[in-house]
Amino acid sequence: MSKQWDHSSCSPCLAQEVQDPLKWIQTHLCSNPLHHSDPSALLPSWYFSKISRNEAEQLLLSPPNQHGSFLVRDSESSKGEYSLSVRNHTKVSHFRICKSPRGSLYIQKGHPFPNMEELLAFYTEHWKVIQSPLLQPCSPATPPERDSWERPRWEFTLRRKLGEGYFGEVWEGLWRNTVPVAIKIIKADMKAEDFNKEIQNLKRLRHEKLIQLHAVCSLEEPVYIITELMCKGNLHSYLNSPEGKSLGTSHLLNIACQVADGMRYLEEKHIVHRDLAARNILVGEELTCKIADFGLARLLKDDIYSTSSSTKIPVKWTAPEAANYRTYSLKSDVWSYGILLYEVFTYGQIPYEGMTNQETVRQITRGYRLPRPSPCPPEIYSIMLECWSGNTEERPTFLALREKLGFIYRRLLSSLS
């Protein structure tokens, strides 16, 4: 089979340098600063950087892309590696591109390539090996226009109810009968102001550890909010499953690091989540974890806000200053993160089990703290206790938590290798 797509986007003399697309951009931007005022112009046409698996599927299944369109993206779970996404008629196939210790790239063990260009050229010629022809690079989405988030309701099909949250029901669904999505159906009695706040938060927040907004249907009731779908559900249920209960300490630490990374981003943006718990962390393939449910989040100018006493709060996950005085801050999220760590290292055990909400608040105010779970390493429990400091100023930042947990995680992996 002859090659169907043009390699001219990457000159053959640059092939060796395309192994890492980002390094390739940096090198040529520095060497040709006057010729490339827009760094994105230097990207190979098939490289789409940090888009997610779901975003890749949505893009490949949208016009003008067709059968055989493909792209390369950064791996969501393995830093420094990539994924090849190929449209195969009405479906999208994904292939992990691994990197060997020597820097070569491969999809199949025993078939390494010195760079991405040669790997793609091989599978263009020998597409039957992966049963997915590479005919042309994916066409990028057109620049968003005003109200481009709004989509017609008929494009979405409800399939299975996943649960119910503060603002309404959450369903698994399909976009145009092809792309799996999560659909939040907003309660009819919700104030328009509350809805607009949630949408504005979702639009402005972009991070690989946060659930991403895809679209909204807001021209009639009930309102739909469409986000990416995580195939393994919420973290609490996952930890209680046979697969979750088989996770080792390194896997649990990996989860903790991912959540801390997402919360570090919210901390930078002065966003308080206010309902951080395992039930609001969603799990995907290869243990990818993302923070969900920003329905209770608020953008803060001074890092602190109060809410009315009529608002329902998850007492056993809530910091004492928030439970007693309805005052929330980034530091109250840190307290909740400590409870989430307890959930993770007990495989989904309910905190303060056997206590009522009133007893929990009373005991915490008197200085009681959850005991160290037997599977939990002492240094992780020490981090929990730091998160549960009665003095908000003594609680760590999410940046500090991410760095500390990352150090422990890397040390553990090193000891296992």
Coordinates of C-alpha atoms in Angstrom, one line a residue:
M1 CA 0.0 0.0 0.0
S2 CA 1.4 3.4 -0.9
K3 CA 1.5 6.2 1.6
Q4 CA -1.6 8.4 1.6
W5 CA -0.4 11.4 3.6
D6 CA 2.2 14.1 3.1
H7 CA 5.4 14.0 5.2
S8 CA 6.3 17.5 4.2
S9 CA 5.1 18.9 7.6
C10 CA 8.4 17.4 9.0
S11 CA 11.4 17.6 6.7
P12 CA 13.2 14.3 6.4
C13 CA 16.4 16.0 7.6
L14 CA 14.6 16.7 10.9
A15 CA 13.3 13.2 11.4
Q16 CA 15.7 12.4 14.1
E17 CA 14.6 15.4 16.1
V18 CA 10.9 14.7 15.9
Q19 CA 11.2 11.9 18.5
D20 CA 10.2 14.5 21.1
P21 CA 7.9 17.0 19.4
L22 CA 8.3 19.6 22.2
K23 CA 12.1 19.6 22.0
W24 CA 11.8 19.9 18.2
I25 CA 9.7 23.0 18.6
Q26 CA 12.1 24.6 21.1
T27 CA 15.2 23.8 19.0
H28 CA 13.7 25.3 15.8
L29 CA 12.1 28.3 17.4
C30 CA 15.5 29.3 18.9
S31 CA 17.3 28.7 15.6
N32 CA 14.8 30.5 13.4
P33 CA 13.2 33.2 15.7
L34 CA 12.3 35.5 12.8
H35 CA 10.7 32.8 10.7
H36 CA 8.3 31.4 13.3
S37 CA 6.5 34.1 15.3
D38 CA 3.8 31.5 16.2
P39 CA 5.4 28.4 18.0
S40 CA 2.4 26.3 17.1
A41 CA 3.3 26.6 13.4
L42 CA 6.3 24.5 14.1
L43 CA 4.3 21.5 15.3
P44 CA 4.1 18.4 13.1
S45 CA 0.6 18.4 11.7
W46 CA -0.2 15.0 13.4
Y47 CA 1.0 16.1 16.9
F48 CA -1.8 17.4 19.2
S49 CA 0.2 17.6 22.4
K50 CA -1.9 17.4 25.7
I51 CA -5.4 16.7 24.5
S52 CA -7.2 13.9 26.4
R53 CA -8.3 10.6 25.0
N54 CA -12.0 11.8 25.0
E55 CA -11.0 15.1 23.3
A56 CA -9.1 13.1 20.6
E57 CA -12.1 10.9 19.9
Q58 CA -14.4 13.9 19.7
L59 CA -12.1 15.7 17.3
L60 CA -11.4 12.7 15.0
L61 CA -15.2 11.9 14.8
S62 CA -16.0 15.5 13.8
P63 CA -16.0 16.9 10.2
P64 CA -13.9 17.3 8.2
N65 CA -12.1 14.3 9.6
Q66 CA -12.9 10.9 8.2
H67 CA -11.8 7.2 8.1
G68 CA -8.1 7.0 8.4
S69 CA -7.5 10.4 10.2
F70 CA -5.0 10.1 13.0
L71 CA -3.1 12.1 15.6
V72 CA -0.4 11.6 18.2
R73 CA -0.9 13.0 21.7
D74 CA 0.9 13.0 25.0
S75 CA 0.1 10.0 27.2
E76 CA -2.2 10.9 30.0
S77 CA -0.8 8.3 32.4
S78 CA 2.9 7.9 31.4
K79 CA 5.0 11.1 31.3
G80 CA 7.3 11.2 28.3
E81 CA 5.3 8.7 26.3
Y82 CA 2.6 9.1 23.6
S83 CA -0.6 7.7 22.2
L84 CA -1.6 7.2 18.6
S85 CA -5.3 7.8 18.0
V86 CA -6.8 6.6 14.7
R87 CA -10.3 6.9 13.3
N88 CA -11.5 3.6 12.0
H89 CA -14.8 4.3 10.3
T90 CA -17.2 5.3 13.1
K91 CA -14.8 4.3 16.0
V92 CA -11.5 5.5 17.3
S93 CA -8.7 3.1 18.1
H94 CA -5.9 4.1 20.5
F95 CA -2.3 2.7 20.6
R96 CA 0.2 3.4 23.3
I97 CA 3.6 4.5 22.0
C98 CA 6.2 3.5 24.6
K99 CA 9.7 4.8 25.0
S100 CA 12.6 2.5 25.7
P101 CA 15.4 3.3 28.1
R102 CA 17.6 4.2 25.0
G103 CA 14.9 6.6 23.7
S104 CA 13.5 4.5 20.8
L105 CA 9.7 4.4 20.3
Y106 CA 7.6 1.4 19.8
I107 CA 4.0 0.2 19.7
Q108 CA 4.9 -3.5 19.6
K109 CA 7.8 -4.8 21.6
G110 CA 10.6 -5.9 19.3
H111 CA 9.7 -3.3 16.7
P112 CA 11.5 -0.1 17.9
F113 CA 11.9 3.1 15.8
P114 CA 14.5 5.9 16.4
N115 CA 11.9 8.6 16.0
M116 CA 8.1 9.3 15.7
E117 CA 8.4 10.0 11.9
E118 CA 9.7 6.6 11.1
L119 CA 7.2 4.9 13.4
L120 CA 4.3 6.6 11.6
A121 CA 5.8 5.9 8.2
F122 CA 6.0 2.2 9.0
Y123 CA 2.4 1.9 10.2
T124 CA 1.2 3.9 7.3
E125 CA 2.8 1.3 5.0
H126 CA 1.9 -1.7 7.2
W127 CA -1.4 -0.5 8.6
K128 CA -2.8 -4.1 8.7
V129 CA -0.5 -4.8 11.7
I130 CA -2.7 -2.5 13.8
Q131 CA -5.9 -2.9 11.7
S132 CA -6.2 0.8 11.4
P133 CA -5.0 2.7 8.2
L134 CA -3.2 6.0 8.7
L135 CA -4.5 8.0 5.7
Q136 CA -4.2 11.6 6.7
P137 CA -3.3 13.7 9.9
C138 CA -6.3 14.9 11.9
S139 CA -7.6 18.3 11.0
P140 CA -7.6 20.6 14.0
A141 CA -10.9 22.1 15.3
T142 CA -11.8 25.5 14.0
P143 CA -11.2 28.4 16.3
P144 CA -14.1 28.7 18.8
E145 CA -16.8 31.3 18.1
R146 CA -19.1 33.0 20.5
D147 CA -21.4 30.6 22.2
S148 CA -19.5 27.6 20.7
W149 CA -20.0 25.7 24.0
E150 CA -23.8 25.5 23.2
R151 CA -24.8 22.4 21.4
P152 CA -28.3 21.2 20.3
R153 CA -29.9 18.6 22.7
W154 CA -30.5 16.1 19.9
E155 CA -26.8 15.5 19.6
F156 CA -26.8 13.7 23.0
T157 CA -28.3 10.4 24.0
L158 CA -28.8 9.3 27.6
R159 CA -27.8 5.7 28.3
R160 CA -27.3 4.9 32.0
K161 CA -27.8 6.9 35.2
L162 CA -24.5 7.1 37.2
G163 CA -25.7 9.0 40.2
E164 CA -27.1 12.2 41.7
G165 CA -25.3 15.2 43.0
Y166 CA -26.0 18.6 44.5
F167 CA -27.2 20.1 41.2
G168 CA -28.9 17.1 39.6
E169 CA -28.5 13.7 38.0
V170 CA -25.4 12.4 36.2
W171 CA -25.8 10.1 33.2
E172 CA -23.5 8.2 30.9
G173 CA -24.4 9.2 27.4
L174 CA -23.3 9.4 23.8
W175 CA -22.5 12.4 21.6
R176 CA -23.8 11.9 18.1
N177 CA -24.2 8.2 19.0
T178 CA -20.4 7.7 18.9
V179 CA -18.4 9.5 21.6
P180 CA -19.0 8.5 25.3
V181 CA -19.7 11.5 27.5
A182 CA -21.0 12.3 31.0
I183 CA -24.2 14.3 31.1
K184 CA -25.2 16.3 34.2
I185 CA -28.9 17.1 34.1
I186 CA -29.5 20.2 36.1
K187 CA -32.4 20.5 38.6
A188 CA -35.2 22.7 37.2
D189 CA -35.3 24.7 40.5
M190 CA -31.7 25.7 40.3
K191 CA -31.1 29.4 40.1
A192 CA -29.7 30.7 36.8
E193 CA -27.0 32.5 38.7
D194 CA -25.8 29.3 40.2
F195 CA -25.7 27.6 36.8
N196 CA -23.8 30.4 35.2
K197 CA -21.2 30.3 38.0
E198 CA -20.6 26.6 37.5
I199 CA -20.3 26.9 33.7
Q200 CA -17.9 29.9 33.9
N201 CA -15.7 27.9 36.4
L202 CA -15.7 24.9 34.1
K203 CA -14.8 27.0 31.0
R204 CA -11.8 28.7 32.5
L205 CA -10.3 25.7 34.3
R206 CA -8.0 23.6 32.1
H207 CA -5.8 21.0 33.7
E208 CA -5.1 17.3 33.0
K209 CA -6.3 16.3 36.5
L210 CA -9.6 18.1 36.3
I211 CA -12.7 16.8 34.5
Q212 CA -13.1 18.9 31.3
L213 CA -16.2 20.6 30.0
H214 CA -17.2 19.6 26.5
A215 CA -20.5 21.4 25.9
V216 CA -23.8 22.7 27.4
C217 CA -27.4 22.6 26.3
S218 CA -28.9 25.6 28.1
L219 CA -31.6 27.0 25.8
E220 CA -34.4 24.9 27.3
E221 CA -35.0 22.9 30.5
P222 CA -33.7 20.6 31.8
V223 CA -30.2 22.1 31.2
Y224 CA -27.4 19.6 30.2
I225 CA -23.7 20.0 31.2
I226 CA -21.6 17.6 29.1
T227 CA -18.1 16.6 30.3
E228 CA -15.6 13.8 29.6
L229 CA -16.6 10.4 30.8
M230 CA -14.3 8.4 33.1
C231 CA -14.9 4.7 32.5
K232 CA -14.3 3.3 36.0
G233 CA -16.6 5.6 38.0
N234 CA -15.9 7.5 41.2
L235 CA -12.8 6.7 43.4
H236 CA -14.8 5.6 46.4
S237 CA -16.7 2.9 44.5
Y238 CA -13.5 1.9 42.7
L239 CA -11.5 1.4 45.9
N240 CA -14.3 -0.9 47.1
S241 CA -14.2 -3.0 44.0
P242 CA -12.0 -6.1 43.6
E243 CA -9.7 -4.2 41.2
G244 CA -9.4 -1.4 43.7
K245 CA -8.7 -3.6 46.7
S246 CA -5.9 -5.2 44.8
L247 CA -3.9 -1.9 44.6
G248 CA -0.6 -1.7 46.3
T249 CA 0.9 1.2 48.3
S250 CA 2.6 2.6 45.2
H251 CA -0.7 2.7 43.3
L252 CA -2.5 4.4 46.3
L253 CA 0.4 7.0 46.4
N254 CA 0.0 7.6 42.7
I255 CA -3.7 8.4 43.2
A256 CA -2.9 10.8 46.1
C257 CA -0.3 12.6 43.9
Q258 CA -2.7 13.0 41.0
V259 CA -5.4 14.6 43.3
A260 CA -2.8 16.8 44.9
D261 CA -1.6 18.0 41.5
G262 CA -5.2 18.9 40.4
M263 CA -5.8 20.7 43.7
R264 CA -2.5 22.6 43.4
Y265 CA -3.8 24.0 40.1
L266 CA -7.1 25.1 41.8
E267 CA -5.0 26.6 44.6
E268 CA -3.1 28.7 42.1
K269 CA -6.4 29.9 40.6
H270 CA -7.8 30.7 44.1
I271 CA -10.6 28.2 43.6
V272 CA -12.1 26.4 46.6
H273 CA -13.7 23.0 45.8
R274 CA -15.6 22.7 49.1
D275 CA -16.6 19.1 48.5
L276 CA -13.3 17.3 48.0
A277 CA -13.8 13.5 48.7
A278 CA -13.2 10.2 47.0
R279 CA -16.8 10.3 45.7
N280 CA -15.9 13.4 43.6
I281 CA -12.7 11.9 42.1
L282 CA -13.3 10.0 38.9
V283 CA -11.1 7.1 37.6
G284 CA -10.3 6.2 34.1
E285 CA -8.0 3.8 32.2
E286 CA -4.5 3.1 33.7
L287 CA -5.5 4.5 37.1
T288 CA -5.9 8.1 35.7
C289 CA -7.7 10.2 38.3
K290 CA -9.5 13.5 37.8
I291 CA -11.2 15.9 40.2
A292 CA -15.0 16.4 39.5
D293 CA -18.0 18.3 40.7
F294 CA -17.2 22.0 40.7
G295 CA -20.9 22.7 41.4
L296 CA -20.0 23.9 44.9
A297 CA -16.8 25.7 43.9
R298 CA -16.5 29.5 44.0
L299 CA -13.9 31.9 42.6
L300 CA -12.4 33.7 45.6
K301 CA -10.7 37.1 45.6
D302 CA -9.4 36.8 49.2
D303 CA -9.3 33.0 49.5
I304 CA -12.2 32.9 52.0
Y305 CA -16.0 33.0 51.7
S306 CA -19.0 32.1 53.8
T307 CA -22.1 30.2 52.8
S308 CA -25.6 30.3 54.3
S309 CA -26.5 27.8 57.0
S310 CA -29.2 26.3 54.7
T311 CA -26.5 24.8 52.4
K312 CA -26.0 21.0 52.9
I313 CA -22.4 20.2 53.8
P314 CA -20.6 16.8 54.0
V315 CA -19.7 17.1 57.7
K316 CA -17.2 14.2 58.0
W317 CA -15.1 15.7 55.2
T318 CA -15.4 19.3 56.3
A319 CA -12.9 21.3 58.3
P320 CA -14.1 22.4 61.8
E321 CA -14.1 26.1 60.9
A322 CA -16.3 25.3 58.0
A323 CA -18.6 23.0 59.9
N324 CA -19.0 25.3 62.9
Y325 CA -18.9 28.8 61.2
R326 CA -19.6 28.0 57.5
T327 CA -16.3 29.7 56.6
Y328 CA -14.4 28.0 53.7
S329 CA -10.9 28.6 52.4
L330 CA -8.2 26.8 50.5
K331 CA -7.0 25.5 53.9
S332 CA -10.4 23.9 54.5
D333 CA -9.9 22.0 51.2
V334 CA -6.5 20.8 52.6
W335 CA -8.4 19.4 55.6
S336 CA -10.7 17.5 53.3
Y337 CA -7.7 16.2 51.3
G338 CA -6.5 14.6 54.5
I339 CA -9.8 12.8 54.9
L340 CA -9.5 11.8 51.2
L341 CA -6.0 10.3 52.0
Y342 CA -7.7 8.3 54.8
E343 CA -10.3 7.0 52.3
V344 CA -7.6 6.0 49.8
F345 CA -5.4 4.2 52.3
T346 CA -8.4 2.3 53.9
Y347 CA -9.7 1.3 50.4
G348 CA -12.8 3.4 50.7
Q349 CA -13.7 3.1 54.4
I350 CA -16.1 5.8 55.7
P351 CA -14.3 8.2 58.1
Y352 CA -15.6 8.4 61.7
E353 CA -17.6 5.3 61.1
G354 CA -20.2 4.8 63.8
M355 CA -20.3 8.5 64.8
T356 CA -23.2 10.8 63.9
N357 CA -22.4 14.2 62.2
Q358 CA -22.9 16.0 65.6
E359 CA -20.6 13.6 67.4
T360 CA -18.0 14.0 64.7
V361 CA -18.0 17.8 65.0
R362 CA -17.9 17.7 68.8
Q363 CA -15.0 15.2 68.9
I364 CA -12.9 17.1 66.3
T365 CA -13.4 20.3 68.1
R366 CA -12.1 18.6 71.3
G367 CA -9.0 17.5 69.4
Y368 CA -9.9 14.0 68.3
R369 CA -8.3 12.8 65.0
L370 CA -8.8 9.6 63.1
P371 CA -6.3 6.9 64.0
R372 CA -3.7 5.6 61.6
P373 CA -5.1 2.8 59.4
S374 CA -3.1 -0.4 59.6
P375 CA -2.3 -0.4 55.8
C376 CA -1.1 3.3 55.9
P377 CA 2.6 4.1 56.1
P378 CA 3.5 6.2 59.2
E379 CA 4.8 9.1 57.0
I380 CA 1.6 9.3 55.1
Y381 CA -0.4 9.4 58.4
S382 CA 1.9 12.3 59.5
I383 CA 0.8 14.2 56.3
M384 CA -2.8 13.5 57.3
L385 CA -2.3 15.0 60.7
E386 CA -0.7 18.1 59.1
C387 CA -3.8 18.5 57.0
W388 CA -5.9 18.2 60.2
S389 CA -4.2 20.9 62.1
G390 CA -6.7 23.0 64.1
N391 CA -4.7 26.1 63.1
T392 CA -5.4 26.7 59.4
E393 CA -2.1 28.5 59.0
E394 CA -0.2 25.4 60.0
R395 CA -1.8 23.3 57.3
P396 CA 0.4 22.7 54.2
T397 CA -0.3 24.1 50.8
F398 CA -1.3 21.7 48.0
L399 CA 2.0 22.6 46.3
A400 CA 3.9 21.4 49.4
L401 CA 1.7 18.3 49.6
R402 CA 2.3 17.5 45.9
E403 CA 6.1 17.8 46.4
K404 CA 6.2 15.8 49.6
L405 CA 4.0 12.9 48.3
G406 CA 5.9 12.9 45.0
F407 CA 9.2 12.5 46.8
I408 CA 7.8 9.5 48.8
Y409 CA 6.3 8.0 45.7
R410 CA 9.6 8.2 43.7
R411 CA 11.5 6.8 46.7
L412 CA 9.1 3.9 46.9
L413 CA 9.4 3.1 43.2
S414 CA 13.2 3.2 43.4
S415 CA 13.1 0.7 46.3
L416 CA 10.9 -1.6 44.3
S417 CA 13.0 -1.5 41.1

